[in-house]
Short mmCIF file of C-alpha atoms in Angstrom, two decimals:
data_model
loop_
_atom_site.label_atom_id
_atom_site.label_comp_id
_atom_site.label_asym_id
_atom_site.label_seq_id
_atom_site.Cartn_x
_atom_site.Cartn_y
_atom_site.Cartn_z
CA MET A 128 0.00 0.00 0.00
CA ARG A 129 1.25 3.48 -0.77
CA THR A 130 -0.22 6.97 -0.72
CA THR A 131 -0.94 8.95 -3.86
CA ARG A 132 -2.29 12.43 -4.49
CA VAL A 133 -5.39 12.79 -6.66
CA ALA A 134 -6.76 15.99 -8.18
CA ALA A 135 -4.48 18.35 -6.26
CA GLY A 136 -6.42 21.01 -4.38
CA VAL A 137 -9.55 18.89 -4.35
CA ILE A 138 -8.61 15.58 -2.74
CA ALA A 139 -5.84 15.90 -0.20
CA ALA A 140 -4.54 12.35 -0.18
CA VAL A 141 -6.02 8.99 -1.03
CA LEU A 142 -4.92 5.46 -0.42
CA LEU A 143 -3.76 3.44 -3.40
CA PHE A 144 -4.36 -0.25 -3.12
CA VAL A 145 -2.40 -2.19 -5.75
CA ALA A 146 -4.28 -5.45 -5.59
CA ALA A 147 -2.37 -8.64 -6.29
CA CYS A 148 -4.75 -10.90 -8.17
CA GLY A 149 -4.59 -14.60 -7.41
CA GLY A 150 -5.74 -17.43 -9.64
CA GLY A 151 -9.01 -19.13 -8.80
CA SER A 152 -11.54 -21.70 -9.76
CA GLY A 153 -14.01 -19.15 -11.13
CA SER A 154 -12.03 -17.73 -14.05
CA GLY A 155 -13.08 -20.29 -16.63
CA SER A 156 -11.20 -21.15 -19.83
CA THR A 157 -8.97 -18.45 -21.27
CA THR A 158 -10.01 -17.33 -24.73
CA PRO A 159 -7.50 -15.94 -27.29
CA SER A 160 -9.08 -12.49 -26.98
CA ALA A 161 -8.77 -12.52 -23.20
CA ALA A 162 -5.12 -13.63 -23.31
CA SER A 163 -3.92 -11.23 -25.99
CA GLY A 164 -1.93 -8.07 -25.22
CA ALA A 165 0.20 -6.96 -22.31
CA VAL A 166 -0.99 -6.57 -18.74
CA GLU A 167 -2.67 -3.17 -18.45
CA THR A 168 -3.23 -1.11 -15.31
CA VAL A 169 -6.70 0.33 -14.73
CA LYS A 170 -7.13 2.98 -12.05
CA LEU A 171 -10.46 2.66 -10.30
CA GLY A 172 -11.68 5.53 -8.14
CA GLY A 173 -13.92 4.54 -5.27
CA VAL A 174 -15.21 5.59 -1.87
CA SER A 175 -15.33 2.22 -0.09
CA LYS A 176 -12.67 -0.46 -0.25
CA ALA A 177 -15.18 -3.28 0.22
CA ASN A 178 -18.95 -3.59 0.47
CA ALA A 179 -21.76 -5.49 -1.23
CA GLY A 180 -21.94 -2.89 -4.00
CA ASN A 181 -18.39 -3.52 -5.24
CA TRP A 182 -18.54 -7.26 -4.54
CA PHE A 183 -17.86 -8.07 -8.20
CA TYR A 184 -14.48 -6.31 -8.02
CA LEU A 185 -13.59 -8.29 -4.90
CA ILE A 186 -14.54 -11.56 -6.61
CA ALA A 187 -12.61 -10.69 -9.77
CA LEU A 188 -9.53 -9.92 -7.66
CA ASN A 189 -9.76 -13.07 -5.58
CA GLU A 190 -10.88 -15.50 -8.27
CA GLY A 191 -8.52 -14.47 -11.06
CA MET A 192 -10.88 -12.82 -13.54
CA PHE A 193 -8.64 -9.75 -13.79
CA ASP A 194 -5.64 -12.03 -14.24
CA LYS A 195 -7.43 -13.81 -17.05
CA TYR A 196 -8.02 -10.59 -18.94
CA LYS A 197 -4.59 -9.18 -18.08
CA ILE A 198 -5.91 -6.31 -16.00
CA LYS A 199 -4.02 -4.98 -12.98
CA LEU A 200 -6.51 -3.06 -10.86
CA ASP A 201 -5.38 -0.08 -8.80
CA ARG A 202 -8.13 0.95 -6.40
CA ILE A 203 -7.85 4.60 -5.38
CA LEU A 204 -10.03 5.71 -2.49
CA ALA A 205 -11.53 9.21 -2.42
CA PRO A 206 -13.60 10.72 0.40
CA THR A 207 -16.83 11.11 -1.62
CA SER A 208 -18.37 10.16 -4.97
CA ALA A 209 -18.04 13.79 -6.05
CA ALA A 210 -14.31 13.73 -5.24
CA ALA A 211 -13.87 10.50 -7.18
CA ILE A 212 -15.55 12.09 -10.22
CA THR A 213 -13.27 15.12 -9.86
CA ALA A 214 -10.34 12.71 -9.96
CA LEU A 215 -11.80 11.14 -13.11
CA LEU A 216 -12.08 14.51 -14.84
CA ALA A 217 -8.52 15.34 -13.79
CA GLY A 218 -7.28 12.12 -15.40
CA GLU A 219 -6.16 10.67 -12.05
CA VAL A 220 -8.42 7.62 -12.42
CA ASP A 221 -9.85 5.79 -15.44
CA LEU A 222 -13.30 5.09 -14.09
CA THR A 223 -15.35 5.32 -10.94
CA GLY A 224 -18.70 4.11 -9.61
CA PRO A 225 -20.84 6.97 -8.28
CA THR A 226 -24.39 6.79 -7.06
CA PHE A 227 -26.84 7.91 -9.71
CA ASP A 228 -27.69 11.17 -7.98
CA ALA A 229 -24.00 12.13 -7.69
CA GLY A 230 -23.14 10.92 -11.18
CA MET A 231 -25.99 12.76 -12.86
CA GLN A 232 -25.18 15.93 -10.96
CA ALA A 233 -21.63 15.69 -12.32
CA GLN A 234 -22.92 15.11 -15.84
CA ALA A 235 -24.97 18.31 -15.65
CA ASN A 236 -21.67 20.20 -15.53
CA ALA A 237 -19.44 17.72 -17.37
CA PRO A 238 -21.38 15.85 -20.08
CA ALA A 239 -18.11 14.17 -21.16
CA VAL A 240 -18.70 11.81 -18.23
CA LYS A 241 -20.61 8.78 -19.53
CA TRP A 242 -22.19 5.79 -17.85
CA ILE A 243 -20.36 2.79 -19.34
CA ALA A 244 -21.73 0.04 -17.10
CA MET A 245 -24.44 -0.60 -14.55
CA GLY A 246 -23.29 -1.41 -11.06
CA TYR A 247 -26.25 -2.17 -8.80
CA ASP A 248 -29.75 -1.20 -9.80
CA LYS A 249 -31.52 -1.45 -6.45
CA LEU A 250 -30.97 1.00 -3.62
CA PRO A 251 -29.71 -1.10 -0.65
CA TYR A 252 -29.48 1.64 1.97
CA THR A 253 -30.80 0.91 5.45
CA LEU A 254 -31.53 3.36 8.27
CA ILE A 255 -29.87 2.17 11.49
CA SER A 256 -30.61 3.52 14.99
CA PRO A 257 -30.15 2.61 18.66
CA LYS A 258 -32.84 0.35 20.11
CA SER A 259 -34.35 3.30 21.95
CA VAL A 260 -35.56 4.70 18.61
CA ASN A 261 -38.76 2.92 17.58
CA SER A 262 -39.83 4.95 14.56
CA VAL A 263 -38.72 7.89 12.44
CA GLN A 264 -40.98 10.05 14.59
CA ASP A 265 -38.61 9.35 17.49
CA LEU A 266 -35.89 11.14 15.52
CA ARG A 267 -37.63 14.47 16.07
CA GLY A 268 -35.19 16.87 17.69
CA LYS A 269 -32.29 14.50 17.08
CA THR A 270 -29.35 14.35 14.67
CA CYS A 271 -28.56 11.75 12.02
CA GLY A 272 -25.04 11.20 10.72
CA ALA A 273 -23.94 10.95 7.11
CA GLN A 274 -20.72 10.91 5.21
CA VAL A 275 -22.18 13.54 2.88
CA PRO A 276 -25.10 15.39 4.55
CA ASN A 277 -26.58 16.82 1.33
CA ALA A 278 -26.00 13.93 -1.08
CA VAL A 279 -25.74 10.14 -1.25
CA ASP A 280 -26.28 8.72 2.29
CA GLY A 281 -27.39 12.09 3.68
CA LEU A 282 -29.89 12.42 0.85
CA TYR A 283 -31.20 8.88 1.36
CA ILE A 284 -31.66 9.49 5.09
CA LYS A 285 -33.85 12.48 4.27
CA MET A 286 -35.78 10.56 1.62
CA MET A 287 -36.48 7.65 3.99
CA ILE A 288 -37.56 9.88 6.87
CA THR A 289 -39.76 11.97 4.55
CA GLY A 290 -41.39 8.90 3.05
CA LEU A 291 -42.00 7.09 6.32
CA SER A 292 -43.32 10.20 8.09
CA ASN A 293 -45.66 11.04 5.21
CA GLY A 294 -43.82 14.31 4.79
CA THR A 295 -44.34 15.50 8.36
CA MET A 296 -40.63 15.34 9.28
CA LYS A 297 -38.39 17.92 7.63
CA ALA A 298 -34.60 18.10 7.78
CA GLY A 299 -33.30 21.28 9.37
CA THR A 300 -36.58 21.82 11.20
CA ASP A 301 -37.52 18.55 12.90
CA TYR A 302 -34.11 16.85 12.82
CA GLU A 303 -30.58 17.52 11.59
CA VAL A 304 -28.16 15.64 9.34
CA THR A 305 -24.50 16.18 10.16
CA ALA A 306 -21.20 14.88 8.78
CA PHE A 307 -19.47 12.31 10.97
CA GLY A 308 -16.33 11.52 9.00
CA SER A 309 -15.04 9.20 6.32
CA ALA A 310 -16.59 6.09 4.82
CA GLY A 311 -16.49 2.80 6.66
CA LEU A 312 -18.00 1.11 9.68
CA ALA A 313 -15.78 2.66 12.38
CA PRO A 314 -17.02 6.29 12.06
CA LYS A 315 -20.63 5.12 12.18
CA VAL A 316 -20.06 2.99 15.26
CA ALA A 317 -18.20 5.81 17.01
CA ALA A 318 -20.95 8.34 16.27
CA LEU A 319 -23.70 5.97 17.44
CA ASN A 320 -21.83 4.81 20.53
CA THR A 321 -21.15 8.33 21.77
CA GLY A 322 -24.70 9.50 21.12
CA GLN A 323 -23.46 12.03 18.58
CA VAL A 324 -26.11 10.75 16.18
CA ALA A 325 -29.38 8.84 16.48
CA CYS A 326 -29.32 7.29 13.03
CA VAL A 327 -27.04 6.49 10.11
CA ALA A 328 -27.68 5.04 6.67
CA THR A 329 -25.49 2.27 5.31
CA VAL A 330 -25.36 -0.73 2.99
CA PRO A 331 -24.64 -4.46 3.40
CA PRO A 332 -22.56 -5.98 4.94
CA GLU A 333 -22.30 -3.08 7.43
CA VAL A 334 -26.05 -3.45 8.04
CA GLY A 335 -25.65 -6.98 9.39
CA GLN A 336 -22.60 -6.03 11.41
CA LEU A 337 -24.43 -3.15 13.12
CA GLU A 338 -27.43 -5.39 13.82
CA ALA A 339 -25.11 -7.93 15.45
CA MET A 340 -23.78 -5.11 17.65
CA GLY A 341 -27.28 -4.43 18.95
CA TYR A 342 -28.43 -1.60 16.70
CA LYS A 343 -31.87 -1.58 15.10
CA VAL A 344 -32.97 -1.54 11.46
CA LEU A 345 -35.34 1.40 11.47
CA ALA A 346 -36.14 1.35 7.76
CA ARG A 347 -34.94 -0.09 4.47
CA SER A 348 -35.04 2.01 1.32
CA SER A 349 -36.53 -0.96 -0.53
CA GLN A 350 -39.62 -0.61 1.70
CA VAL A 351 -40.06 3.15 1.42
CA PRO A 352 -42.74 4.29 -1.05
CA GLY A 353 -41.15 5.93 -4.07
CA MET A 354 -37.65 4.60 -3.42
CA THR A 355 -38.14 0.99 -4.46
CA ASP A 356 -37.03 1.52 -8.07
CA PHE A 357 -34.17 3.93 -7.39
CA PRO A 358 -30.97 2.64 -9.08
CA PHE A 359 -27.97 2.62 -6.73
CA PHE A 360 -24.81 3.20 -8.78
CA GLY A 361 -23.15 2.69 -12.14
CA ILE A 362 -19.66 2.92 -13.59
CA VAL A 363 -18.68 6.16 -15.32
CA SER A 364 -15.69 7.06 -17.45
CA THR A 365 -14.61 9.42 -20.21
CA GLU A 366 -13.45 9.12 -23.79
CA LYS A 367 -9.86 9.33 -22.53
CA PHE A 368 -10.24 5.79 -21.19
CA TYR A 369 -12.88 3.89 -23.12
CA GLY A 370 -12.24 5.76 -26.39
CA GLN A 371 -8.45 5.80 -26.39
CA ARG A 372 -8.05 2.39 -24.69
CA PRO A 373 -11.11 0.48 -25.93
CA GLU A 374 -9.55 -2.99 -25.66
CA VAL A 375 -8.55 -2.35 -22.05
CA ALA A 376 -12.01 -1.08 -21.16
CA ALA A 377 -13.56 -4.18 -22.76
CA ARG A 378 -11.21 -6.53 -20.90
CA MET A 379 -11.97 -4.78 -17.63
CA LEU A 380 -15.72 -5.16 -18.07
CA ALA A 381 -15.43 -8.75 -19.32
CA ALA A 382 -13.78 -9.61 -16.00
CA VAL A 383 -16.66 -7.90 -14.18
CA MET A 384 -19.23 -9.87 -16.18
CA GLU A 385 -17.57 -13.16 -15.28
CA ALA A 386 -17.36 -12.12 -11.63
CA GLU A 387 -21.10 -11.44 -11.52
CA VAL A 388 -21.80 -14.84 -13.08
CA PHE A 389 -19.62 -16.37 -10.37
CA LEU A 390 -21.48 -14.42 -7.68
CA TYR A 391 -24.89 -15.60 -8.83
CA ASP A 392 -23.92 -19.28 -9.16
CA PRO A 393 -25.37 -21.02 -6.06
CA ALA A 394 -22.41 -23.41 -6.06
CA ASN A 395 -20.15 -20.47 -5.17
CA LYS A 396 -22.24 -19.12 -2.26
CA ASP A 397 -19.82 -20.05 0.51
CA ARG A 398 -16.82 -18.77 -1.42
CA VAL A 399 -18.29 -15.35 -2.27
CA ILE A 400 -19.49 -14.87 1.32
CA ASP A 401 -15.98 -15.64 2.54
CA ILE A 402 -14.53 -13.10 0.11
CA LEU A 403 -16.81 -10.29 1.30
CA ALA A 404 -16.28 -11.11 4.96
CA LYS A 405 -12.51 -11.01 4.49
CA GLU A 406 -12.32 -7.90 2.34
CA ALA A 407 -14.89 -5.87 4.31
CA GLU A 408 -13.55 -7.15 7.64
CA VAL A 409 -16.97 -8.11 8.96
CA ASP A 410 -18.41 -11.22 10.57
CA ARG A 411 -19.30 -13.99 8.17
CA SER A 412 -22.94 -13.77 9.29
CA ALA A 413 -23.06 -10.14 8.13
CA ALA A 414 -21.63 -11.11 4.75
CA ALA A 415 -24.15 -13.95 4.50
CA GLN A 416 -26.98 -11.48 5.12
CA ALA A 417 -25.59 -9.32 2.31
CA TYR A 418 -25.61 -12.36 0.03
CA GLU A 419 -29.29 -12.96 0.66
CA TYR A 420 -30.01 -9.35 -0.29
CA VAL A 421 -27.84 -9.35 -3.42
CA THR A 422 -29.27 -12.58 -4.80
CA THR A 423 -32.76 -11.11 -4.92
CA GLY A 424 -31.46 -9.09 -7.88
CA GLY A 425 -29.48 -5.91 -8.15
CA PHE A 426 -26.45 -6.63 -10.28
CA ARG A 427 -27.17 -6.56 -14.01
CA PRO A 428 -24.76 -9.09 -15.57
CA ASP A 429 -24.83 -7.65 -19.09
CA LEU A 430 -23.79 -4.28 -17.54
CA LYS A 431 -26.07 -2.33 -19.86
CA VAL A 432 -27.19 1.08 -18.63
CA LYS A 433 -30.63 2.15 -19.86
CA PRO A 434 -32.03 5.66 -20.32
CA SER A 435 -34.82 4.57 -17.97
CA ASP A 436 -32.25 4.23 -15.16
CA LEU A 437 -31.43 7.93 -15.35
CA LEU A 438 -35.07 8.92 -15.82
CA THR A 439 -36.16 6.85 -12.81
CA ALA A 440 -33.46 8.35 -10.60
CA SER A 441 -34.42 11.86 -11.69
CA ARG A 442 -38.14 11.20 -11.11
CA VAL A 443 -37.60 9.79 -7.61
CA LEU A 444 -35.33 12.67 -6.63
CA GLN A 445 -37.83 15.24 -7.79
CA ALA A 446 -40.70 13.43 -6.06
CA SER A 447 -38.72 13.65 -2.83
CA GLY A 448 -38.39 17.41 -3.21
CA GLN A 449 -34.90 17.51 -4.71
CA ASN A 450 -33.96 19.52 -7.76
CA ALA A 451 -33.61 17.60 -10.99
CA PRO A 452 -29.92 16.70 -11.43
CA ILE A 453 -30.25 17.39 -15.17
CA PRO A 454 -33.12 19.79 -16.00
CA GLY A 455 -35.26 18.76 -18.95
CA LEU A 456 -33.97 15.18 -18.98
CA ASP A 457 -35.82 12.99 -21.45
CA GLU A 458 -35.03 9.61 -23.02
CA ALA A 459 -33.05 11.11 -25.90
CA LYS A 460 -30.93 13.28 -23.61
CA ALA A 461 -30.43 10.37 -21.20
CA ALA A 462 -29.22 8.17 -24.07
CA GLN A 463 -26.53 10.74 -24.87
CA LEU A 464 -25.13 10.32 -21.35
CA ILE A 465 -24.64 6.56 -21.79
CA ALA A 466 -21.91 4.70 -23.69
CA ASN A 467 -22.72 0.99 -23.84
CA GLY A 468 -20.04 0.26 -26.43
CA PRO A 469 -17.49 -1.01 -23.85
CA ALA A 470 -20.05 -3.46 -22.41
CA ASP A 471 -20.91 -4.70 -25.92
CA ALA A 472 -17.21 -5.23 -26.65
CA ALA A 473 -16.73 -6.98 -23.30
CA PHE A 474 -19.51 -9.43 -24.06
CA LYS A 475 -17.78 -10.40 -27.31
CA LEU A 476 -14.63 -11.35 -25.38
CA LEU A 477 -16.50 -14.00 -23.41
CA ASP A 478 -16.53 -17.59 -24.58
CA PRO A 479 -19.94 -18.83 -25.85
CA ALA A 480 -20.76 -20.69 -22.62
CA MET A 481 -20.13 -17.57 -20.54
CA GLN A 482 -22.10 -15.42 -22.97
CA LYS A 483 -25.09 -17.71 -22.47
CA LYS A 484 -24.77 -17.48 -18.70
CA VAL A 485 -24.69 -13.68 -18.84
CA THR A 486 -27.70 -13.58 -21.18
CA ASP A 487 -29.71 -16.06 -19.12
CA LEU A 488 -28.95 -14.33 -15.83
CA THR A 489 -29.86 -10.93 -17.20
CA ALA A 490 -33.13 -12.21 -18.65
CA GLY A 491 -33.96 -14.11 -15.47
CA ARG A 492 -33.72 -11.00 -13.35
CA GLY A 493 -36.68 -9.44 -15.11
CA LYS A 494 -34.85 -6.13 -15.56
#
């Protein structure tokens, strides 16, 4: 591990994890296309080193998919999705995976940023509180903690409280949302333990870990009216990467496709749970809970981003009282913000048996 500086003046310092990829049973047969060319480094900007959302990266690293396609993945951590996108625009990373609200907000100012792959198309955020809090109404006069108070987890906290209180609870009037620090489980636990905050919003496997520590699931975004169809995150890049290095972009996404097939194969359940538990440094039971959530759908194995994903995100945000990330967004404008060429090229690198698995899994999800 070494420290690198990204987007000077915007991100002070981020941790660079040069992941050593080991071989594994899930890589499948190596095709000529996958084996051709030199090993290429891809710089991935992210906010969390390990959670259920980036599970496919963890699998590809541990099971040899990146080795197979001769990709060396450098994971560069930034403090927020917005900072990771700034790093992308500065050329410090090749791609990143922002939430749809953060990504679309960036696209409003930098249309060169394109969605090149879908990450997870269900919002998995869960509102966690001490056991003394029985409903969102009990949060009146209290403070909730978020990594980013006005976006991402802070935004989802407000959306969940608004939805579950039928609009009677308003941030800044009835409760506050404050910043508690960087991403990860430790800042959340510290803020809850000290009574600094009465709720946080997080994703699996942190949800299971916090439950095991005695905290309560107050609400799940999947159960909040209006939030059930909100897409979580996708992968964005610019022409500098997928246009100037198209083969590398295709190889990168081919590895991701194979990793998602591996994840969804019931025969690999124990292995993928072990990977998440190890990488996220959580109890195996918490990782197992995350597996049960993920296998209800969420990852889209063909990686295709649809205009409807952007339109749905925009509609839900506006319904919750937020400004439209991209004013006047319609299907044609949304299509201009998507570049599915890299995913199409990645699919062609797969052997026929893997192509069928990707196609069948995607069709079976009903999305």
